[in-house]
Amino acid sequence: MVRRFSIAAPESAKAILGERLKFPSGKYAQNRFLKAALTEMLSVFDHSNPKVNGVPTQEILNVYDKWGNGKFGLVLTGNVQVSPVHLEAPGNAMIFKEGETPARREAYTKWAQTIKQDGALAVVQLSHGGRQTPITVNTTPFSASDVKLEKEVRFLGFGKPIPLTVEQIKTEVIDRFVYAAKYAYETGFDGVQLHGAHGYLLAQFTSPTTNKRTDRYGGSIANRQRIILEIYEAIRKEIPASTGFLVGLKTNSVEFQSEGTTADDAVEMCKAYEKIGFDFVELSGGTYEQLAFQHIRDSTRQREAFFLEFAEKIRPVFKNTVVYLTGGFRTVNAMVDAVKTGATQGIGLGRPITAEPDLPKKILEGSVPSAIHDALDQNNFAVSLLASNTQMEQMGRNSFKEANQNVSYGLSDFSDEETVKRFGKAIEDFIELTRVQASKGVAIPAVITFEGVNV
Ligand SMILES: Cc1cc2nc3c(=O)[nH]c(=O)nc-3n(C[C@H](O)[C@H](O)[C@H](O)COP(=O)(O)O)c2cc1C
């Protein structure tokens, strides 16, 4: 038996969380649940043959075969990179013009179909790693300015970035996002989400920590967010809103770091996102330098969502654009409360849905009051990230059908103390492997192969 939070779900849960959401360009999400972007790191990665890099594999299709039967309103892919040399991690899925092949198109077409099985909208999260690209992939990545990320991730640092010229902003960023958006449209996805949060390239432009430019892409808030608005307009030139194709954005509500984006900045930026016509904005926070997927302030602990107080400040800006809030939701009670108080319209879920891929379905059926209450260290995002990636690898081992239509088949139950203890040992082994590989200059995907107790 899995352990859950013991707060009862309110009577109104089904009616409130099961409500449809209408987007400005016309499509509906069948309910308020969003499967947040979770990097899978399960795509082809071959240093010697970059053309095949980032082709989604059968494992990815298997993972989404489970979520495609979980009754989400909208399912985001993990971050899909628009540049083959700017990644979040080896094994990322990618869409880029130099890598155009029938096999890639077929894989994306199947990916969209798999997601949409039980009525969810399928949306690709598009990203560019910028200065957060692993040094093994690129020693001189592009960024807004030459501010290096002074941090090591899995024993490897980051290269000093090269500021993009104005011309390169067009050719290396805007054109690549447009190419990938068109690709998503042609392969049957319902939309794209630009990844403008967590310190990746677009956030490197919006954040004063990393944007030191003095041209029209730096300085004022309007200048710092210009690149995002230009990408939006360029996509809409190719795929107008009348097609119903969604264009959304994930943005930081706050960055919690020196000179970082503040909630006041976020309010200003969101006014422009509403005005230009984004279909949805997902509010998040933090960067690689200052991770924020835990309670940094005590004031939100009771209400669960990490960025709730910032969402409440930003929310009134939006009239047409649909707002999702992601990060920290664990009980149905808190989800309903966040909708009722008007802090958000949609509920984004990340780690809880690798533990339980059909959590929305169970909530809407009224069979569970909360997510699984795992026994992992809640203040250690690195551990819970590895746990989620481990569960995604487990989801990827078989299709929904092969798993006897049990989306939780073979998943580790991290609410079980013994499993967590065993996983701790697997993490130690993984860290040692990562250290050895890093000393050889090789970055490996953060995916642990681990056998768990079935849920
Ligand atoms: C394994 C893992 C992978 C993630 N990958 C992405 C990603 O590709 N893109 C993104 O925007 N956020 C990513 N995130 C952040 C999540 O989308 C989400 O914002 C965060 O986990 C907080 O939500 P939660 O508390 O429900 O997990 C990732 C988080 C985890 C745990």
Coordinates of C-alpha atoms in Angstrom, one line a residue, residues 28-453:
Y28 CA -10.2 23.4 -25.1
A29 CA -8.3 21.4 -22.5
Q30 CA -10.6 18.7 -21.1
N31 CA -9.8 19.6 -17.5
R32 CA -7.4 21.7 -15.4
F33 CA -4.5 19.3 -15.1
L34 CA -1.2 19.9 -16.8
K35 CA 1.5 17.4 -17.1
A36 CA 4.5 19.6 -16.6
A37 CA 7.6 19.3 -18.7
L38 CA 9.9 16.6 -17.3
T39 CA 13.1 16.0 -19.3
E40 CA 13.2 12.4 -20.3
M41 CA 16.8 12.1 -21.5
L42 CA 15.7 9.0 -23.4
S43 CA 16.3 10.2 -27.0
V44 CA 19.2 9.2 -29.2
F45 CA 22.5 10.8 -28.3
D46 CA 25.4 9.9 -30.5
H47 CA 28.5 12.2 -30.5
S48 CA 29.7 10.6 -33.7
N49 CA 26.5 11.2 -35.7
P50 CA 24.8 14.4 -34.6
K51 CA 22.2 14.2 -37.4
V52 CA 20.4 11.4 -35.5
N53 CA 20.7 13.2 -32.1
G54 CA 17.4 13.9 -30.3
V55 CA 15.2 11.4 -32.2
P56 CA 12.6 10.2 -29.7
T57 CA 12.9 6.5 -29.0
Q58 CA 10.3 3.8 -28.3
E59 CA 11.1 4.3 -24.6
I60 CA 9.7 7.8 -24.8
L61 CA 6.6 6.6 -26.6
N62 CA 6.1 4.0 -23.8
V63 CA 6.4 6.7 -21.2
Y64 CA 3.8 8.9 -22.9
D65 CA 1.6 5.8 -23.5
K66 CA 1.1 5.8 -19.7
W67 CA 0.5 9.6 -19.4
G68 CA -1.8 9.4 -22.5
N69 CA -4.0 7.2 -20.4
G70 CA -3.9 9.4 -17.3
K71 CA -6.7 11.9 -18.1
F72 CA -4.6 15.1 -18.3
G73 CA -6.1 18.2 -19.9
L74 CA -2.8 19.2 -21.4
V75 CA 0.4 17.2 -21.7
L76 CA 3.8 18.9 -22.2
T77 CA 6.8 17.0 -23.5
G78 CA 10.1 17.4 -21.7
N79 CA 12.2 20.2 -23.0
V80 CA 12.9 19.6 -26.7
Q81 CA 16.0 21.4 -27.9
V82 CA 15.9 23.7 -31.0
S83 CA 19.7 23.7 -31.4
P84 CA 21.7 20.5 -31.6
V85 CA 24.6 22.1 -29.8
H86 CA 22.7 23.8 -27.0
L87 CA 21.1 21.2 -24.7
E88 CA 19.9 20.8 -21.2
A89 CA 21.3 17.3 -21.1
P90 CA 22.6 14.5 -23.3
G91 CA 19.6 12.4 -24.4
N92 CA 17.3 15.4 -24.9
A93 CA 14.8 15.2 -27.7
M94 CA 15.5 17.7 -30.5
I95 CA 14.0 19.4 -33.5
F96 CA 16.5 21.2 -35.8
K97 CA 16.6 21.7 -39.6
E98 CA 20.0 20.0 -40.0
G99 CA 18.5 16.8 -38.5
E100 CA 15.5 16.5 -40.7
T101 CA 14.9 12.8 -41.5
P102 CA 11.8 10.7 -42.1
A103 CA 12.6 8.7 -38.9
R104 CA 12.5 11.9 -36.8
R105 CA 9.2 13.0 -38.3
E106 CA 7.6 9.6 -37.8
A107 CA 8.8 9.5 -34.1
Y108 CA 7.2 13.0 -33.4
T109 CA 4.0 12.0 -35.2
K110 CA 3.7 8.9 -33.1
W111 CA 4.6 10.9 -30.0
A112 CA 1.7 13.3 -30.6
Q113 CA -0.8 10.5 -31.2
T114 CA 0.3 8.7 -28.1
I115 CA -0.3 11.7 -25.9
K116 CA -3.7 12.4 -27.4
Q117 CA -5.2 8.9 -26.7
D118 CA -7.6 9.9 -24.0
G119 CA -8.3 13.4 -25.0
A120 CA -5.3 15.4 -23.7
L121 CA -3.8 18.3 -25.8
A122 CA -0.3 17.5 -26.8
V123 CA 2.2 20.4 -26.6
V124 CA 6.0 20.4 -27.2
Q125 CA 8.1 22.4 -24.8
L126 CA 10.7 24.1 -26.9
S127 CA 14.0 25.2 -25.3
H128 CA 17.5 26.4 -26.0
G129 CA 20.0 25.6 -23.3
G130 CA 22.1 28.7 -23.8
R131 CA 24.9 29.0 -21.1
Q132 CA 23.4 26.1 -19.2
T133 CA 24.5 23.7 -21.9
P134 CA 26.8 21.0 -20.5
I135 CA 30.5 21.8 -21.3
T136 CA 30.9 18.3 -22.9
V137 CA 28.4 19.3 -25.5
N138 CA 29.6 22.9 -26.1
T139 CA 32.5 24.8 -24.6
T140 CA 31.3 28.1 -26.0
P141 CA 27.5 28.2 -25.9
F142 CA 25.5 31.2 -26.9
S143 CA 23.8 33.4 -24.3
A144 CA 22.5 37.0 -24.0
S145 CA 25.8 38.1 -22.6
D146 CA 29.2 36.6 -21.6
V147 CA 28.1 35.8 -18.0
K148 CA 29.4 32.3 -17.2
L149 CA 27.5 29.9 -15.0
E150 CA 29.8 29.5 -12.0
K151 CA 28.5 26.1 -10.9
E152 CA 29.3 22.5 -11.4
V153 CA 26.5 20.0 -12.2
R154 CA 27.6 16.4 -11.8
F155 CA 31.2 17.3 -11.5
L156 CA 31.3 19.4 -14.7
G157 CA 31.3 23.1 -15.1
F158 CA 30.0 25.3 -17.9
G159 CA 31.7 27.2 -20.7
K160 CA 32.0 30.9 -20.9
P161 CA 29.2 31.9 -23.2
I162 CA 29.4 34.0 -26.4
P163 CA 26.9 36.9 -26.6
L164 CA 24.6 36.4 -29.6
T165 CA 24.8 39.2 -32.2
V166 CA 21.5 40.8 -33.3
E167 CA 21.7 38.8 -36.5
Q168 CA 22.3 35.6 -34.6
I169 CA 19.3 36.3 -32.4
K170 CA 17.3 36.0 -35.6
T171 CA 19.1 33.0 -37.3
E172 CA 20.2 31.0 -34.2
V173 CA 17.2 31.6 -32.0
I174 CA 14.1 33.0 -33.5
D175 CA 14.3 31.0 -36.8
R176 CA 15.1 27.8 -34.9
F177 CA 12.1 28.2 -32.6
V178 CA 9.9 28.8 -35.6
Y179 CA 11.3 25.8 -37.5
A180 CA 10.6 23.6 -34.4
A181 CA 7.1 25.0 -33.9
K182 CA 6.2 24.4 -37.5
Y183 CA 7.5 20.8 -37.2
A184 CA 5.3 20.3 -34.1
Y185 CA 2.3 21.6 -36.0
E186 CA 3.0 19.4 -39.0
T187 CA 3.5 16.3 -36.9
G188 CA 0.1 16.7 -35.1
F189 CA 0.9 18.4 -31.9
D190 CA -1.7 20.9 -30.6
G191 CA 0.9 23.5 -29.7
V192 CA 4.2 24.5 -28.3
Q193 CA 5.4 26.1 -25.1
L194 CA 8.5 28.3 -25.1
H195 CA 10.7 27.5 -22.1
G196 CA 11.3 30.9 -20.7
A197 CA 12.1 29.7 -17.1
H198 CA 14.7 28.0 -15.0
G199 CA 17.7 29.9 -16.4
Y200 CA 17.7 28.5 -20.0
L201 CA 18.4 30.8 -22.9
L202 CA 15.1 32.8 -23.0
A203 CA 15.4 33.3 -19.2
Q204 CA 19.0 34.4 -19.8
F205 CA 17.6 37.3 -21.8
T206 CA 14.8 38.2 -19.4
S207 CA 17.0 38.0 -16.2
P208 CA 19.2 41.0 -15.4
T209 CA 21.6 38.5 -13.8
T210 CA 22.6 37.2 -17.2
N211 CA 21.5 40.0 -19.6
K212 CA 24.0 42.8 -19.6
R213 CA 23.3 44.0 -23.2
T214 CA 23.0 47.6 -24.1
D215 CA 21.2 47.1 -27.4
R216 CA 17.4 46.6 -28.0
Y217 CA 17.5 43.2 -26.3
G218 CA 18.9 44.5 -23.0
G219 CA 18.2 47.0 -20.2
S220 CA 14.6 47.7 -19.8
I221 CA 12.0 45.0 -19.1
A222 CA 10.5 45.6 -22.6
N223 CA 13.9 45.1 -24.1
R224 CA 14.8 42.0 -22.1
Q225 CA 11.6 40.2 -23.0
R226 CA 11.7 41.3 -26.7
I227 CA 13.2 38.0 -27.9
I228 CA 10.2 36.1 -26.5
L229 CA 7.7 38.4 -28.1
E230 CA 9.6 38.3 -31.4
I231 CA 9.5 34.5 -31.3
Y232 CA 5.8 34.5 -30.6
E233 CA 5.1 36.8 -33.6
A234 CA 7.4 34.9 -35.9
I235 CA 5.6 31.6 -35.0
R236 CA 2.2 33.3 -35.5
K237 CA 3.3 34.5 -39.0
E238 CA 3.7 30.8 -40.0
I239 CA 0.9 29.3 -37.9
P240 CA -1.8 31.9 -37.2
A241 CA -4.0 31.7 -34.1
S242 CA -6.9 30.9 -36.4
T243 CA -5.4 27.4 -36.8
G244 CA -6.1 26.8 -33.1
F245 CA -2.4 25.9 -32.6
L246 CA -1.4 26.9 -29.1
V247 CA 1.6 29.0 -28.3
G248 CA 2.3 29.1 -24.5
L249 CA 5.2 30.1 -22.3
K250 CA 6.8 28.8 -19.1
T251 CA 8.1 31.8 -17.2
N252 CA 9.6 32.6 -13.9
S253 CA 7.4 34.4 -11.3
V254 CA 10.6 35.1 -9.3
E255 CA 14.3 34.1 -9.3
F256 CA 15.4 34.5 -5.7
Q257 CA 18.9 35.6 -6.7
S258 CA 20.9 38.7 -6.8
E259 CA 19.7 40.9 -9.7
G260 CA 17.3 38.1 -10.7
T261 CA 13.8 38.6 -12.1
T262 CA 11.5 39.9 -9.4
A263 CA 7.7 39.3 -9.0
D264 CA 7.3 43.0 -10.1
D265 CA 9.3 42.4 -13.3
A266 CA 7.2 39.3 -13.9
V267 CA 4.0 41.3 -13.6
E268 CA 5.2 43.7 -16.2
M269 CA 6.4 41.0 -18.6
C270 CA 3.1 39.1 -18.2
K271 CA 1.1 42.2 -19.2
A272 CA 2.9 42.0 -22.6
Y273 CA 2.3 38.2 -22.9
E274 CA -1.4 38.7 -22.3
K275 CA -1.5 41.6 -24.8
I276 CA 0.3 39.8 -27.6
G277 CA -2.0 36.8 -27.2
F278 CA -0.2 33.9 -25.6
D279 CA -2.6 31.0 -25.2
F280 CA -1.2 30.1 -21.8
V281 CA 1.5 31.0 -19.3
E282 CA 2.8 28.5 -16.8
L283 CA 4.3 30.1 -13.7
S284 CA 7.4 28.7 -12.2
G285 CA 10.6 30.0 -10.6
G286 CA 14.3 29.5 -9.9
T287 CA 17.4 28.9 -12.1
Y288 CA 20.3 26.4 -12.1
E289 CA 22.1 28.8 -9.8
Q290 CA 19.2 29.1 -7.4
L291 CA 16.9 26.1 -7.5
A292 CA 13.5 26.8 -6.1
F293 CA 11.5 23.6 -6.2
Q294 CA 11.1 23.5 -2.4
H295 CA 9.7 25.9 0.1
I296 CA 12.0 28.9 0.3
R297 CA 9.4 30.8 2.3
D298 CA 7.4 29.4 5.1
S299 CA 4.3 31.4 4.1
T300 CA 3.4 29.0 1.3
R301 CA 4.2 25.7 3.0
Q302 CA 0.6 25.1 4.2
R303 CA -0.8 25.9 0.7
E304 CA 1.7 23.7 -1.0
A305 CA 2.4 25.6 -4.3
F306 CA 6.0 27.0 -4.1
F307 CA 5.2 30.1 -6.2
L308 CA 1.7 30.7 -4.9
E309 CA 2.1 34.2 -3.5
F310 CA 3.8 35.3 -6.7
A311 CA 1.1 33.8 -8.8
E312 CA -1.5 35.7 -6.8
K313 CA 0.3 38.9 -7.6
I314 CA 0.6 38.1 -11.3
R315 CA -2.7 36.5 -11.9
P316 CA -4.9 39.7 -12.2
V317 CA -2.8 40.6 -15.3
F318 CA -4.4 37.8 -17.3
K319 CA -7.8 38.1 -18.9
N320 CA -7.6 35.8 -21.9
T321 CA -4.3 34.0 -21.5
V322 CA -4.8 30.8 -19.4
V323 CA -2.6 30.6 -16.3
Y324 CA -1.1 27.4 -15.0
L325 CA 0.8 27.2 -11.7
T326 CA 3.3 24.4 -11.3
G327 CA 5.4 23.3 -8.3
G328 CA 4.6 21.8 -5.0
F329 CA 0.9 20.7 -5.4
R330 CA 0.4 17.4 -3.6
T331 CA -3.2 17.4 -2.1
V332 CA -6.5 17.8 -3.9
N333 CA -7.4 20.2 -1.2
A334 CA -4.6 22.6 -2.1
M335 CA -5.3 22.3 -5.8
V336 CA -8.9 23.2 -5.3
D337 CA -8.0 26.0 -3.0
A338 CA -5.6 27.5 -5.5
V339 CA -8.3 27.5 -8.2
K340 CA -11.0 28.8 -5.9
T341 CA -8.9 31.7 -4.6
G342 CA -8.1 32.6 -8.2
A343 CA -4.4 32.2 -7.9
T344 CA -4.4 29.9 -11.0
Q345 CA -6.7 28.3 -13.5
G346 CA -4.6 25.2 -14.2
I347 CA -2.7 22.8 -12.0
G348 CA 0.7 21.7 -13.1
L349 CA 2.1 18.5 -11.8
G350 CA 5.7 17.2 -12.1
R351 CA 7.2 14.7 -9.7
P352 CA 3.8 13.3 -8.4
I353 CA 3.0 12.0 -11.9
T354 CA 6.1 9.9 -12.4
A355 CA 5.1 8.1 -9.2
E356 CA 1.6 7.8 -10.4
P357 CA 1.1 8.5 -14.1
D358 CA -2.8 8.6 -13.9
L359 CA -3.1 10.8 -10.9
P360 CA -5.5 13.2 -12.6
K361 CA -7.8 10.3 -13.6
K362 CA -7.8 9.0 -10.0
I363 CA -8.5 12.5 -8.6
L364 CA -11.4 13.1 -11.0
E365 CA -12.8 9.7 -10.2
G366 CA -12.6 10.6 -6.5
S367 CA -10.5 7.6 -5.6
V368 CA -7.5 9.4 -4.1
P369 CA -7.2 12.6 -1.9
S370 CA -3.6 13.3 -2.8
A371 CA -0.5 12.4 -4.6
I372 CA 1.7 9.6 -3.1
H373 CA 3.6 10.9 -0.1
D374 CA 7.1 9.9 -0.9
A375 CA 9.8 9.4 1.8
L376 CA 12.5 11.2 -0.2
D377 CA 14.3 14.3 1.2
Q378 CA 11.9 17.1 0.2
N379 CA 14.6 19.7 0.5
N380 CA 16.9 17.9 -1.9
F381 CA 15.7 18.5 -5.4
A382 CA 18.6 16.5 -6.9
V383 CA 17.4 13.3 -5.2
S384 CA 13.8 13.8 -6.2
L385 CA 14.8 14.6 -9.8
L386 CA 16.8 11.4 -10.0
A387 CA 13.8 9.5 -8.5
S388 CA 11.5 10.9 -11.1
N389 CA 13.9 10.1 -13.9
T390 CA 14.3 6.6 -12.6
Q391 CA 10.5 6.2 -12.7
M392 CA 10.3 7.6 -16.2
E393 CA 12.9 5.0 -17.3
Q394 CA 10.7 2.3 -15.7
M395 CA 7.7 3.7 -17.5
G396 CA 9.6 3.4 -20.7
R397 CA 10.3 -0.3 -20.4
N398 CA 6.9 -1.3 -21.7
S399 CA 3.8 0.0 -23.4
F400 CA 0.4 0.5 -21.8
K401 CA -0.8 -2.7 -23.4
E402 CA 2.3 -4.7 -22.4
A403 CA 1.9 -3.4 -18.8
N404 CA -1.6 -4.9 -18.8
Q405 CA -3.1 -1.4 -18.9
N406 CA -1.6 -0.6 -15.5
V407 CA 0.2 2.7 -15.9
S408 CA 2.0 2.1 -12.6
Y409 CA 3.4 -1.3 -13.6
G410 CA 7.0 -1.7 -12.5
L411 CA 7.3 1.7 -10.8
S412 CA 9.3 2.1 -7.7
D413 CA 7.2 3.1 -4.7
F414 CA 9.3 5.8 -3.0
S415 CA 6.7 6.1 -0.2
D416 CA 8.3 2.9 1.0
E417 CA 11.2 3.5 3.4
E418 CA 13.1 0.4 2.4
T419 CA 12.9 1.3 -1.3
V420 CA 14.2 4.8 -0.5
K421 CA 17.1 3.3 1.4
R422 CA 18.0 1.0 -1.5
F423 CA 17.7 3.9 -3.8
G424 CA 20.1 5.9 -1.7
K425 CA 22.7 3.2 -2.4
A426 CA 21.9 3.3 -6.1
I427 CA 22.4 7.1 -6.1
E428 CA 25.8 6.7 -4.4
D429 CA 26.9 4.3 -7.2
F430 CA 25.5 6.7 -9.8
I431 CA 27.4 9.6 -8.3
E432 CA 30.6 7.6 -8.5
L433 CA 29.9 6.6 -12.1
T434 CA 29.2 10.3 -12.9
R435 CA 32.4 11.4 -11.3
V436 CA 34.5 8.8 -13.2
Q437 CA 32.8 9.7 -16.5
A438 CA 33.2 13.5 -15.8
S439 CA 37.0 13.0 -15.2
K440 CA 37.1 11.6 -18.8
G441 CA 35.1 14.6 -20.0
V442 CA 31.8 12.7 -20.6
A443 CA 28.4 13.8 -19.3
I444 CA 25.9 11.0 -18.9
P445 CA 22.1 11.3 -18.6
A446 CA 20.8 11.5 -15.1
V447 CA 18.9 8.3 -15.4
I448 CA 19.4 5.4 -12.9
T449 CA 18.3 1.9 -13.9
F450 CA 16.7 0.7 -10.7
E451 CA 14.4 -2.2 -9.8
G452 CA 11.7 -1.1 -7.5
V453 CA 8.8 -2.5 -5.5

